[in-house]
C-alpha cells in the first residue's frame, strides 16, 4: 500500500480561512436581519456553500486530493443545487 | 447435494450462525424472511380494510381504526417491504454472485444494515401499541396533522428514520461493490442488467435517503419542541414539508421499481433464448430514470398550493421521465420477438409485470397532466395507479425474481404447475381488486375514506372479492415456495441455461461463492 503524502499547511492559511469563516457568518446574520425577501434566503445559501467548501478544501485537505475525489464531491453538491432550485421555483413564484 | 454455504461449518452452530453472519447470502435470506413476514402482515391489514369496504357506514371497525389501518398498511408495505425488498433480499444474495465476487465490499456494514432494518421495524411496530396508539396520518406523515395528532407519530417516524439508514448503507455497499469487485474481464458493458439497475438504485438510495431522514427529524423536533419550521404563523411553511418529503419519496419510487426492471431484463433473455434487445439503451435508461426521477417530486403536490410556474415545470419533467421507462418496455417486448421462448413460471410473472406495469405507468401520465390531476387527485384513481406500479410492477417482478433464482438460493425446484396457477390467480385477483378503483376514483371516490355513498356499492364489493382471489394466489405461491425448500426436487447448477455468472457456480453456492474466481470474456446474454 502506498504511504499517504502529508502536505504541510501553514498556520497563516488556517488562520485566514478561519477569519473568512467568521466574516461569512457575520454577513449571514446581517443579511437575515435586513429582511430583504428572497435575497435573505439566497445569500445565506451561497455563503453556507462557500463556508462548507472552505472547510472541505483546506481543513479536510480536499485541495491535495486526486481529481476523482473532487469530482465525486460535486455529485451531491449538484444534486442539492438542483433540488433547492426546483423548490424555489415554487416558493419564489407563489 | 454438494457442500454449500448452508452445510459448510461456521463459527457458530446456533441462531448466531444467521444473525452474526457476514455472508451476503445469509444476510440476503435474513432480509428475505423478515421482509416477507412484514409483507404478509400488511397484506392481512389490507384484506381487513377491503372487508370493511363491503358495506358502507360503521360496521366492525370504526373510522378511527380505519385511519390507523391504512397508515400501518402503507408504512409497512412502503418502508418494510417494497423499498428494501428487491435490493436487500435478492440483491444481497445475487449481486456478488453476478459480479463474480466473494462477498460485498463491506460485509460487516451489510449485517449492520440488517440490524438497522430490524431496529426500525421494531420502532415502527412498537408505535402501534404504545403512546397515543397507532399513527393515523397516512404513510406520508403530512404536517400540520402529523405534528398535532395525539397518536404515536414520533416513534413511527423514528422507525422510518432507522430504516432510511439501513437503505442508505445498503446503497453505499452495493455501489462500492460494483465499482471495485467485478470479476476480471467484466467491463461496465459486460455487467448483467440487474447489476446496472442496482447501480442506479444505489445512487438514489445514497443521495435521496438523507433528505427524508432530516425531514423526519424535523417532524419529531416540531412535535417535541414546537420549532415552527412548518408553522406559517411563525414564518414556517407546511408545503415545505411536502417538498422535503417527496424529494425523497418520489425517487424512492425508483428505488422500488428500478431493481424490478433489472429482474425483468435478466429473465427475458434467458427464457427467450436470445440476447437482450438494446443492452446499452436499457442500462442507460436505468441511469436516466434515476436522474430524471429526482426532478419530478412536485407532481405529488399539484393541488397543495404550489406556484403555477413550479406546477408546469414539474408536469413537463413528469412526462419526460416516462420516456426511459417506455424505452425499457419496448426493449423487453422486442427481445421476446422471434425468441425461442421457454414458457416457465418466472417468464409468466414477467409477462404479468409488463401488462400491469404498463397500465400503472400510463395511468401515472394521466395524473402528470395538470388539469386531469385536479379531478383525480386524492381519489381511488391514484390508489389504483400506485398499486398497479408498486404491486403489479415491483411485487410481480420480485416474485418473478424469486422463482428465477429460487433454485440457486435453495438448491431445489418448486412445483412449476402450482407456481403457474398461483400467478394466474394473482393476476386475476389483482385486476378484480384494483381495476374497479380506477373507475371509482374517476367517479369521485376519495382515498382513505371508510364510508361511501350507495352508488359505489357494486364496485366496492367487486374490489373486495378481488382481494380474496389475490390473497388466495399469494398464499398458494408462498405455500409452494416454502414447501419446496425441503421437499422440492434438487436443482442443477444452471437449470434455466442462464449465461450470467451466478449460474456458473453450484446451487446453492459455496460460502465464498466460487471455487475459482471466474474470468469474463463476453457479454452477459450471449445466446
Coordinates of C-alpha atoms in Angstrom, one line a residue:
Chain A
X1 CA 0.0 0.0 0.0
X2 CA 1.3 3.4 -0.9
X3 CA 2.1 5.6 2.1
X4 CA -0.1 8.7 2.2
X5 CA 1.6 12.0 1.4
X6 CA 1.4 14.7 4.0
X7 CA 1.2 18.3 3.0
X8 CA 2.2 21.0 5.4
X9 CA -0.3 23.7 5.5
X10 CA 0.9 26.9 7.1
X11 CA -0.7 28.4 10.2
X12 CA -1.2 31.5 8.1
X13 CA -3.5 29.7 5.8
X14 CA -5.5 28.1 8.6
X15 CA -6.0 31.5 10.3
X16 CA -7.0 33.2 7.1
X17 CA -9.6 30.5 6.4
X18 CA -10.9 30.8 10.0
X19 CA -11.1 34.6 9.6
X20 CA -13.0 34.1 6.4
X21 CA -15.5 31.7 8.1
X22 CA -16.1 34.2 10.9
X23 CA -16.6 37.0 8.4
X24 CA -19.1 35.0 6.3
X25 CA -21.0 34.1 9.5
X26 CA -21.3 37.8 10.4
X27 CA -22.6 38.6 6.9
X28 CA -25.2 35.8 7.2
X29 CA -26.5 37.2 10.4
X30 CA -26.6 40.8 8.9
X31 CA -28.4 39.6 5.8
X32 CA -31.0 37.7 7.8
X33 CA -31.7 40.9 9.9
X34 CA -32.1 43.1 6.9
X35 CA -35.3 41.2 5.8
X36 CA -34.6 41.5 2.1
X37 CA -37.2 38.9 0.9
X38 CA -35.8 36.4 -1.5
X39 CA -32.2 37.7 -1.1
X40 CA -32.2 36.8 2.6
X41 CA -32.6 33.2 1.5
X42 CA -30.3 33.1 -1.4
X43 CA -27.3 34.9 0.2
X44 CA -27.1 32.6 3.3
X45 CA -27.4 29.6 1.0
X46 CA -24.5 30.8 -1.1
X47 CA -22.5 31.7 2.0
X48 CA -23.1 28.4 3.6
X49 CA -21.9 26.6 0.5
X50 CA -18.8 28.7 0.4
X51 CA -18.1 28.0 4.1
X52 CA -18.5 24.3 3.7
X53 CA -16.3 24.4 0.6
X54 CA -13.6 26.3 2.5
X55 CA -13.7 23.7 5.3
X56 CA -13.5 20.8 2.9
X57 CA -10.8 22.4 0.7
X58 CA -8.4 23.5 3.4
X59 CA -9.3 21.8 6.8
X60 CA -10.1 18.5 5.3
X61 CA -7.3 18.7 2.7
X62 CA -9.5 18.2 -0.4
X63 CA -7.2 20.6 -2.2
X64 CA -4.5 17.9 -2.1
X65 CA -6.7 15.0 -3.1
X66 CA -7.0 13.3 -6.5
X67 CA -9.2 14.9 -9.1
X68 CA -11.6 11.9 -8.8
X69 CA -12.5 12.8 -5.2
X70 CA -13.1 16.4 -6.1
X71 CA -15.4 15.3 -8.9
X72 CA -17.2 12.9 -6.6
X73 CA -17.9 15.7 -4.2
X74 CA -19.5 17.6 -7.0
X75 CA -22.2 15.0 -7.4
X76 CA -24.0 15.6 -4.1
X77 CA -23.4 19.4 -4.4
X78 CA -25.0 19.5 -7.9
X79 CA -27.9 17.3 -6.7
X80 CA -28.6 19.6 -3.8
X81 CA -28.3 22.6 -6.0
X82 CA -30.9 21.2 -8.4
X83 CA -33.2 20.2 -5.6
X84 CA -33.0 23.6 -4.0
X85 CA -33.5 25.3 -7.4
X86 CA -36.7 23.4 -8.1
X87 CA -38.1 24.0 -4.6
X88 CA -37.5 27.7 -5.0
X89 CA -39.4 27.6 -8.3
X90 CA -42.4 27.1 -6.1
X91 CA -41.6 29.4 -3.2
X92 CA -40.4 32.4 -5.3
X93 CA -43.3 32.3 -7.8
X94 CA -46.2 31.8 -5.4
Chain B
X1 CA -26.2 -32.1 -2.6
X2 CA -22.6 -30.8 -2.7
X3 CA -21.1 -28.8 0.1
X4 CA -22.6 -25.4 0.2
X5 CA -23.0 -22.3 2.4
X6 CA -25.8 -24.0 4.4
X7 CA -23.8 -27.1 5.2
X8 CA -20.2 -25.8 5.4
X9 CA -19.1 -25.4 9.1
X10 CA -19.3 -21.9 10.5
X11 CA -18.1 -20.3 13.7
X12 CA -21.4 -20.8 15.5
X13 CA -23.9 -23.6 15.4
X14 CA -27.0 -21.9 16.8
X15 CA -29.1 -19.0 15.7
X16 CA -25.9 -16.8 15.7
X17 CA -24.9 -18.7 12.5
X18 CA -27.5 -16.4 10.9
X19 CA -27.7 -13.2 13.0
X20 CA -24.0 -12.9 13.4
X21 CA -23.0 -13.9 9.8
X22 CA -21.4 -11.5 7.4
X23 CA -22.0 -13.8 4.4
X24 CA -24.1 -11.8 1.9
X25 CA -26.2 -14.9 1.1
X26 CA -27.2 -15.4 4.7
X27 CA -27.9 -11.7 5.2
X28 CA -30.0 -11.7 2.0
X29 CA -32.0 -14.6 3.4
X30 CA -32.4 -12.8 6.8
X31 CA -33.8 -9.8 4.9
X32 CA -36.0 -12.1 2.8
X33 CA -37.6 -13.8 5.8
X34 CA -38.2 -10.5 7.6
X35 CA -39.5 -8.7 4.6
X36 CA -42.0 -11.4 3.7
X37 CA -43.2 -11.7 7.3
X38 CA -44.0 -7.9 7.2
X39 CA -45.5 -8.3 3.8
X40 CA -47.9 -10.9 5.0
X41 CA -48.9 -8.8 8.0
X42 CA -49.6 -5.7 5.9
X43 CA -51.4 -7.8 3.3
X44 CA -53.8 -9.1 6.0
X45 CA -54.4 -5.5 7.1
X46 CA -55.3 -4.7 3.5
X47 CA -57.7 -7.6 3.5
X48 CA -59.4 -6.3 6.7
X49 CA -59.7 -2.9 5.0
X50 CA -61.3 -4.4 2.0
X51 CA -63.6 -6.5 4.2
X52 CA -64.8 -3.3 5.9
X53 CA -65.5 -1.7 2.5
X54 CA -68.0 -4.5 1.6
X55 CA -70.6 -2.2 3.3
X56 CA -70.9 1.5 3.9
X57 CA -71.0 3.0 7.3
X58 CA -69.6 1.8 10.6
X59 CA -69.5 -2.0 10.7
X60 CA -66.9 -4.0 12.6
X61 CA -64.3 -1.3 12.7
X62 CA -64.6 2.4 13.5
X63 CA -63.5 5.3 11.3
X64 CA -60.5 5.9 13.6
X65 CA -59.4 2.3 13.4
X66 CA -59.7 2.5 9.6
X67 CA -57.3 5.6 9.7
X68 CA -54.8 3.6 11.6
X69 CA -55.2 0.6 9.4
X70 CA -54.4 2.4 6.1
X71 CA -51.5 4.2 7.8
X72 CA -50.0 1.0 9.1
X73 CA -50.6 -0.9 5.9
X74 CA -48.8 1.9 4.0
X75 CA -45.9 2.3 6.4
X76 CA -45.2 -1.5 6.5
X77 CA -45.6 -2.0 2.7
X78 CA -43.5 1.0 1.8
X79 CA -40.8 1.1 4.4
X80 CA -40.5 -2.5 5.4
X81 CA -41.4 -4.4 2.3
X82 CA -41.1 -2.7 -1.0
X83 CA -38.2 -0.2 -0.5
X84 CA -35.8 -2.8 1.0
X85 CA -37.5 -5.7 -0.9
X86 CA -35.5 -6.5 -4.0
X87 CA -32.2 -4.8 -3.3
X88 CA -31.8 -6.1 0.3
X89 CA -33.1 -9.6 -0.2
X90 CA -32.4 -10.7 -3.8
X91 CA -29.8 -8.0 -4.4
X92 CA -27.8 -9.1 -1.4
X93 CA -27.8 -12.7 -2.5
X94 CA -27.3 -12.3 -6.2
X95 CA -25.2 -9.2 -6.7
X96 CA -21.8 -10.6 -5.6
X97 CA -22.6 -13.8 -7.5
X98 CA -23.4 -12.0 -10.7
X99 CA -20.2 -9.9 -10.3
X100 CA -18.1 -13.0 -9.7
X101 CA -17.1 -11.7 -6.2
X102 CA -16.8 -13.5 -2.9
X103 CA -18.9 -11.1 -1.0
X104 CA -20.0 -7.4 -0.9
X105 CA -17.4 -4.7 -0.3
X106 CA -18.3 -4.2 3.3
X107 CA -19.7 -7.4 4.8
X108 CA -19.9 -6.1 8.4
X109 CA -21.7 -3.0 7.3
X110 CA -24.1 -5.2 5.4
X111 CA -25.0 -7.1 8.6
X112 CA -25.2 -3.7 10.4
X113 CA -27.7 -2.5 7.8
X114 CA -29.9 -5.5 8.6
X115 CA -29.8 -4.6 12.3
X116 CA -30.8 -1.1 11.4
X117 CA -33.7 -2.5 9.4
X118 CA -34.8 -4.7 12.4
X119 CA -34.4 -1.8 14.8
X120 CA -36.5 0.4 12.5
X121 CA -39.1 -2.3 12.2
X122 CA -39.3 -2.7 16.0
X123 CA -39.8 1.0 16.5
X124 CA -42.5 1.2 13.8
X125 CA -44.3 -1.8 15.2
X126 CA -44.0 -0.7 18.8
X127 CA -45.6 2.7 17.9
X128 CA -48.8 0.8 17.1
X129 CA -49.3 -0.3 20.7
X130 CA -47.7 2.4 22.8
X131 CA -48.2 6.1 23.5
X132 CA -51.3 7.5 21.9
X133 CA -51.9 4.5 19.7
X134 CA -51.2 3.6 16.1
X135 CA -50.4 6.7 13.9
X136 CA -53.3 7.8 11.8
X137 CA -51.7 10.2 9.4
X138 CA -51.2 8.0 6.4
X139 CA -47.7 6.9 5.5
X140 CA -46.9 10.4 4.2
X141 CA -46.9 12.0 7.7
X142 CA -48.2 15.3 6.3
X143 CA -48.0 18.3 8.5
X144 CA -49.8 20.1 10.2
X145 CA -51.8 17.0 11.2
X146 CA -48.8 14.8 11.9
X147 CA -47.5 17.5 14.3
X148 CA -50.8 17.9 16.1
X149 CA -52.2 14.4 16.3
X150 CA -52.0 12.6 19.7
X151 CA -51.1 9.3 18.1
X152 CA -47.7 7.9 18.3
X153 CA -46.2 9.6 15.2
X154 CA -42.8 10.4 16.8
X155 CA -41.8 6.7 17.3
X156 CA -43.1 5.6 13.9
X157 CA -41.2 8.4 12.3
X158 CA -38.1 7.5 14.2
X159 CA -38.5 3.9 12.9
X160 CA -38.7 5.2 9.3
X161 CA -35.5 7.2 10.1
X162 CA -33.7 4.0 11.1
X163 CA -35.0 2.2 8.0
X164 CA -33.6 5.0 5.9
X165 CA -30.2 4.4 7.5
X166 CA -30.4 0.8 6.5
X167 CA -31.3 1.7 3.0
X168 CA -28.5 4.3 2.6
X169 CA -25.8 1.9 3.9
X170 CA -27.0 -0.9 1.5
X171 CA -26.8 1.5 -1.4
X172 CA -23.3 2.6 -0.4
X173 CA -22.3 -1.0 -0.1
X174 CA -23.6 -2.0 -3.5
X175 CA -22.1 1.0 -5.2
X176 CA -18.7 0.2 -3.8
X177 CA -19.0 -3.5 -4.6
X178 CA -20.0 -2.7 -8.2
X179 CA -17.1 -0.3 -8.7
X180 CA -14.4 -2.4 -7.0
X181 CA -15.2 -6.1 -7.1
X182 CA -16.2 -7.0 -10.6
X183 CA -14.6 -10.3 -11.9
X184 CA -11.6 -9.9 -14.2
X185 CA -12.8 -9.1 -17.7
X186 CA -16.2 -7.7 -16.6
X187 CA -16.2 -4.2 -18.0
X188 CA -19.1 -1.9 -17.4
X189 CA -20.9 -3.1 -20.5
X190 CA -20.4 -6.8 -19.7
X191 CA -22.4 -6.4 -16.4
X192 CA -25.7 -8.1 -16.2
X193 CA -28.6 -5.6 -16.4
X194 CA -29.8 -6.4 -12.9
X195 CA -26.5 -5.0 -11.7
X196 CA -27.0 -1.9 -13.7
X197 CA -30.4 -1.4 -12.1
X198 CA -28.9 -1.9 -8.6
X199 CA -26.2 0.6 -9.5
X200 CA -28.7 3.3 -10.4
X201 CA -30.8 2.4 -7.3
X202 CA -27.7 2.6 -5.1
X203 CA -27.1 6.3 -6.2
X204 CA -30.7 7.1 -5.4
X205 CA -30.5 5.4 -2.0
X206 CA -27.3 7.2 -1.2
X207 CA -28.3 10.7 -2.4
X208 CA -32.0 10.9 -1.6
X209 CA -32.5 9.0 1.6
X210 CA -30.6 11.5 3.9
X211 CA -33.3 14.1 2.9
X212 CA -36.1 12.0 4.3
X213 CA -34.0 11.4 7.4
X214 CA -33.7 15.1 8.1
X215 CA -37.3 15.8 7.3
X216 CA -38.5 13.1 9.7
X217 CA -36.1 14.5 12.4
X218 CA -37.7 17.9 11.8
X219 CA -41.2 16.4 12.4
X220 CA -40.0 15.0 15.7
X221 CA -38.4 18.3 16.7
X222 CA -41.6 20.1 15.8
X223 CA -43.7 17.7 17.9
X224 CA -41.4 17.8 20.9
X225 CA -40.2 21.4 20.9
X226 CA -42.6 23.3 18.7
X227 CA -39.8 24.7 16.5
X228 CA -42.2 26.3 13.9
X229 CA -40.4 25.3 10.7
X230 CA -43.6 24.1 9.2
X231 CA -45.9 26.6 11.0
X232 CA -46.9 29.7 8.9
X233 CA -47.7 31.7 12.0
X234 CA -44.0 31.7 12.9
X235 CA -42.6 32.1 9.4
X236 CA -42.6 28.4 8.6
X237 CA -44.2 26.7 5.6
X238 CA -46.3 23.5 5.7
X239 CA -45.7 23.0 1.9
X240 CA -42.0 22.8 2.7
X241 CA -42.7 19.5 4.4
X242 CA -44.4 18.2 1.3
X243 CA -41.4 19.3 -0.8
X244 CA -38.9 17.7 1.5
X245 CA -41.0 14.5 1.9
X246 CA -41.4 14.0 -1.8
X247 CA -37.8 15.0 -2.7
X248 CA -37.0 11.6 -1.1
X249 CA -40.3 9.7 -1.6
X250 CA -40.6 10.2 -5.3
X251 CA -37.0 9.0 -6.0
X252 CA -37.9 6.2 -3.6
X253 CA -40.5 5.0 -6.1
X254 CA -37.5 4.4 -8.4
X255 CA -35.7 2.6 -5.6
X256 CA -38.7 0.3 -5.7
X257 CA -39.1 -0.1 -9.4
X258 CA -35.6 0.0 -10.9
X259 CA -34.4 -3.3 -9.4
X260 CA -37.7 -4.8 -10.5
X261 CA -36.9 -3.7 -14.1
X262 CA -33.5 -5.2 -13.6
X263 CA -35.0 -8.6 -12.8
X264 CA -37.2 -8.4 -15.9
X265 CA -34.2 -7.6 -18.1
X266 CA -32.5 -10.6 -16.6
X267 CA -35.3 -13.1 -17.1
X268 CA -36.4 -12.2 -20.6
X269 CA -33.2 -13.1 -22.5
X270 CA -32.8 -16.3 -20.6
X271 CA -36.3 -17.5 -21.3
X272 CA -36.5 -16.1 -24.8
X273 CA -33.1 -17.7 -25.6
X274 CA -31.8 -14.7 -27.3
X275 CA -29.6 -11.7 -26.5
X276 CA -31.5 -8.7 -25.0
X277 CA -32.5 -6.1 -27.5
X278 CA -30.7 -2.8 -26.8
X279 CA -28.5 -3.6 -23.9
X280 CA -27.0 -0.2 -23.6
X281 CA -30.3 1.5 -24.0
X282 CA -31.7 -0.5 -21.0
X283 CA -28.5 0.2 -19.0
X284 CA -28.6 4.0 -19.7
X285 CA -32.3 4.2 -19.3
X286 CA -31.8 3.0 -15.7
X287 CA -29.5 5.9 -15.1
X288 CA -31.8 8.3 -16.9
X289 CA -34.7 7.2 -14.7
X290 CA -32.6 7.6 -11.6
X291 CA -31.5 11.1 -12.7
X292 CA -34.8 12.5 -14.0
X293 CA -36.7 10.7 -11.2
X294 CA -35.1 13.2 -8.9
X295 CA -36.7 16.1 -10.5
X296 CA -40.4 15.2 -10.6
X297 CA -41.4 15.1 -6.9
X298 CA -43.7 18.2 -7.3
X299 CA -46.3 16.1 -9.2
X300 CA -47.5 14.8 -5.8
X301 CA -48.3 18.4 -4.9
X302 CA -50.3 19.8 -7.8
X303 CA -53.2 20.6 -5.6
X304 CA -51.3 21.6 -2.5
X305 CA -51.0 25.3 -3.3
X306 CA -47.6 25.3 -5.2
X307 CA -46.8 28.1 -7.6
X308 CA -48.1 27.8 -11.2
X309 CA -44.5 28.0 -12.6
X310 CA -43.5 25.0 -10.4
X311 CA -46.5 23.0 -11.4
X312 CA -46.0 23.5 -15.1
X313 CA -42.3 22.6 -14.9
X314 CA -42.9 19.5 -12.7
X315 CA -45.6 18.4 -15.1
X316 CA -43.2 18.7 -18.0
X317 CA -40.5 16.8 -16.2
X318 CA -43.0 14.0 -15.3
X319 CA -43.8 13.4 -18.9
X320 CA -40.0 13.2 -19.6
X321 CA -39.4 10.5 -17.0
X322 CA -41.9 8.3 -18.8
X323 CA -39.5 8.1 -21.8
X324 CA -36.8 5.9 -20.4
X325 CA -39.4 3.7 -18.8
X326 CA -41.0 3.3 -22.3
X327 CA -37.6 2.6 -23.7
X328 CA -37.3 -0.4 -21.4
X329 CA -40.8 -1.8 -22.2
X330 CA -40.2 -1.6 -25.9
X331 CA -36.8 -3.3 -25.5
X332 CA -38.3 -6.1 -23.4
X333 CA -41.0 -6.7 -26.0
X334 CA -38.5 -6.5 -28.8
X335 CA -36.3 -9.1 -27.0
X336 CA -39.2 -11.5 -26.9
X337 CA -40.0 -11.1 -30.6
X338 CA -38.7 -14.1 -32.6
X339 CA -37.1 -15.6 -29.5
X340 CA -37.4 -19.3 -28.8
X341 CA -39.4 -18.6 -25.7
X342 CA -39.5 -21.2 -22.9
X343 CA -42.7 -20.6 -21.0
X344 CA -42.0 -21.1 -17.4
X345 CA -43.1 -19.5 -14.1
X346 CA -40.5 -16.7 -14.0
X347 CA -41.4 -15.6 -17.6
X348 CA -45.1 -15.8 -16.8
X349 CA -44.6 -13.5 -13.8
X350 CA -42.6 -11.2 -16.1
X351 CA -45.4 -11.1 -18.6
X352 CA -47.8 -10.2 -15.8
X353 CA -45.4 -7.5 -14.8
X354 CA -45.2 -5.9 -18.3
X355 CA -49.0 -5.9 -18.5
X356 CA -49.7 -4.5 -15.1
X357 CA -46.7 -2.0 -15.1
X358 CA -47.8 -0.6 -18.5
X359 CA -51.3 0.1 -17.1
X360 CA -49.8 1.6 -13.9
X361 CA -47.2 3.7 -15.9
X362 CA -49.7 5.0 -18.4
X363 CA -52.3 6.0 -15.7
X364 CA -49.4 7.8 -14.0
X365 CA -49.2 10.0 -17.0
X366 CA -52.9 10.9 -16.7
X367 CA -52.0 12.4 -13.3
X368 CA -49.0 14.1 -14.7
X369 CA -51.3 16.3 -16.7
X370 CA -52.3 19.3 -14.5
X371 CA -55.9 19.6 -15.5
X372 CA -56.7 15.9 -15.1
X373 CA -54.9 15.7 -11.8
X374 CA -57.2 18.4 -10.4
X375 CA -60.0 16.0 -10.9
X376 CA -58.5 12.7 -9.7
X377 CA -56.0 13.9 -7.0
X378 CA -56.6 12.2 -3.7
X379 CA -59.1 9.7 -5.2
X380 CA -59.1 5.9 -5.6
X381 CA -57.7 6.5 -9.1
X382 CA -54.3 7.3 -7.5
X383 CA -54.6 4.3 -5.2
X384 CA -55.3 2.0 -8.2
X385 CA -52.4 3.6 -10.1
X386 CA -49.7 3.1 -7.5
X387 CA -50.8 -0.4 -6.7
X388 CA -50.5 -1.2 -10.4
X389 CA -47.0 0.2 -10.4
X390 CA -45.8 -0.9 -7.0
X391 CA -47.5 -4.2 -6.6
X392 CA -48.3 -5.1 -10.2
X393 CA -44.8 -3.8 -11.1
X394 CA -42.4 -4.3 -8.3
X395 CA -44.3 -7.0 -6.5
X396 CA -44.8 -9.3 -9.5
X397 CA -41.2 -8.7 -10.6
X398 CA -40.0 -9.6 -7.1
X399 CA -41.9 -12.8 -7.3
X400 CA -40.6 -13.4 -10.8
X401 CA -37.0 -13.0 -9.5
X402 CA -37.8 -15.2 -6.5
X403 CA -38.9 -18.0 -8.8
X404 CA -36.0 -17.4 -11.2
X405 CA -33.3 -17.5 -8.5
X406 CA -35.1 -20.0 -6.3
X407 CA -33.0 -23.0 -7.5
X408 CA -29.8 -21.0 -7.0
X409 CA -30.8 -19.9 -3.5
X410 CA -32.3 -23.1 -2.1
X411 CA -30.8 -25.7 -4.4
X412 CA -34.2 -27.1 -5.2
X413 CA -37.0 -26.6 -7.6
X414 CA -40.5 -25.5 -6.7
X415 CA -43.6 -27.1 -8.2
X416 CA -43.9 -25.5 -11.7
X417 CA -47.6 -26.2 -12.1
X418 CA -48.6 -24.7 -8.8
X419 CA -46.4 -21.7 -9.5
X420 CA -48.3 -21.1 -12.8
X421 CA -51.7 -21.4 -11.1
X422 CA -50.6 -19.1 -8.3
X423 CA -49.5 -16.5 -10.8
X424 CA -52.8 -16.8 -12.8
X425 CA -54.8 -16.5 -9.7
X426 CA -52.9 -13.4 -8.5
X427 CA -53.2 -11.8 -11.9
X428 CA -57.0 -12.2 -11.9
X429 CA -57.4 -11.3 -8.3
X430 CA -55.2 -8.2 -8.8
X431 CA -57.2 -6.8 -11.6
X432 CA -60.5 -7.6 -10.0
X433 CA -59.3 -5.8 -6.8
X434 CA -57.6 -2.7 -8.3
X435 CA -59.2 -2.0 -11.7
X436 CA -62.6 -1.0 -10.2
X437 CA -60.7 1.5 -8.2
X438 CA -59.8 3.4 -11.4
X439 CA -63.5 3.7 -12.1
X440 CA -64.4 4.6 -8.6
X441 CA -61.7 7.2 -8.4
X442 CA -62.8 8.7 -11.7
X443 CA -66.3 8.9 -10.3
X444 CA -65.0 10.7 -7.3
X445 CA -64.5 8.2 -4.5
X446 CA -61.8 9.8 -2.3
X447 CA -59.0 7.6 -0.9
X448 CA -58.7 6.9 2.8
X449 CA -62.5 7.3 3.4
X450 CA -64.1 4.4 5.3
X451 CA -67.6 5.3 4.1
X452 CA -69.1 5.8 0.7
X453 CA -72.4 6.7 -1.0
X454 CA -74.8 3.9 -2.3
X455 CA -73.8 4.3 -6.0
X456 CA -70.3 3.0 -5.2
X457 CA -71.5 -0.2 -3.5
X458 CA -71.3 -2.6 -6.5
X459 CA -67.7 -1.7 -7.5
X460 CA -66.6 -1.6 -3.9
X461 CA -67.9 -5.1 -3.4
X462 CA -66.3 -6.4 -6.6
X463 CA -63.0 -4.9 -5.4
X464 CA -63.3 -6.7 -2.1
X465 CA -63.9 -10.0 -3.8
X466 CA -60.8 -9.4 -5.9
X467 CA -58.8 -9.1 -2.6
X468 CA -59.8 -12.6 -1.6
X469 CA -58.7 -14.1 -5.0
X470 CA -55.4 -12.2 -4.9
X471 CA -54.7 -13.4 -1.3
X472 CA -55.5 -17.0 -2.3
X473 CA -53.0 -16.7 -5.1
X474 CA -50.3 -15.2 -2.9
X475 CA -50.8 -17.8 -0.2
X476 CA -50.7 -20.6 -2.8
X477 CA -47.4 -19.2 -4.1
X478 CA -45.8 -19.0 -0.7
X479 CA -47.0 -22.4 0.2
X480 CA -45.4 -23.8 -2.9
X481 CA -42.1 -22.0 -2.3
X482 CA -41.8 -22.7 1.4
X483 CA -42.7 -26.4 1.0
X484 CA -40.2 -26.9 -1.8
X485 CA -37.3 -25.6 0.3
X486 CA -37.3 -29.1 1.9
X487 CA -39.4 -31.2 -0.5
X488 CA -38.5 -29.9 -3.9
X489 CA -36.5 -31.9 -6.4
X490 CA -32.8 -31.0 -6.3
X491 CA -31.8 -28.3 -8.8
X492 CA -28.7 -28.4 -11.1
X493 CA -26.2 -25.5 -11.1
X494 CA -27.9 -24.0 -14.1
X495 CA -31.5 -25.2 -14.6
X496 CA -32.6 -22.3 -16.9
X497 CA -29.5 -22.2 -19.1
X498 CA -28.5 -18.7 -17.9
X499 CA -25.3 -17.1 -19.1
X500 CA -24.6 -14.8 -16.1
X501 CA -22.0 -15.8 -13.5
X502 CA -24.4 -16.9 -10.7
X503 CA -25.2 -19.9 -12.9
X504 CA -21.5 -20.8 -13.2
X505 CA -21.3 -21.9 -9.6
X506 CA -23.1 -24.7 -7.7
X507 CA -26.7 -24.4 -6.3
X508 CA -26.7 -23.4 -3.5
X509 CA -23.2 -21.7 -3.9
X510 CA -20.3 -22.5 -1.5
X511 CA -19.5 -19.9 1.3
X512 CA -17.2 -17.9 -0.9
X513 CA -19.4 -18.3 -4.0
X514 CA -16.8 -19.6 -6.5
X515 CA -14.1 -22.3 -6.1
X516 CA -12.1 -20.2 -8.6
X517 CA -13.0 -16.6 -9.4
X518 CA -14.4 -16.7 -13.0
X519 CA -12.9 -14.7 -15.9
X520 CA -15.4 -12.9 -18.1
X521 CA -14.8 -13.0 -21.8
X522 CA -18.1 -11.9 -23.3
X523 CA -21.3 -10.1 -22.6
X524 CA -24.0 -11.4 -20.2
X525 CA -26.6 -12.6 -22.7
X526 CA -24.6 -14.3 -25.3
X527 CA -27.1 -16.7 -26.9

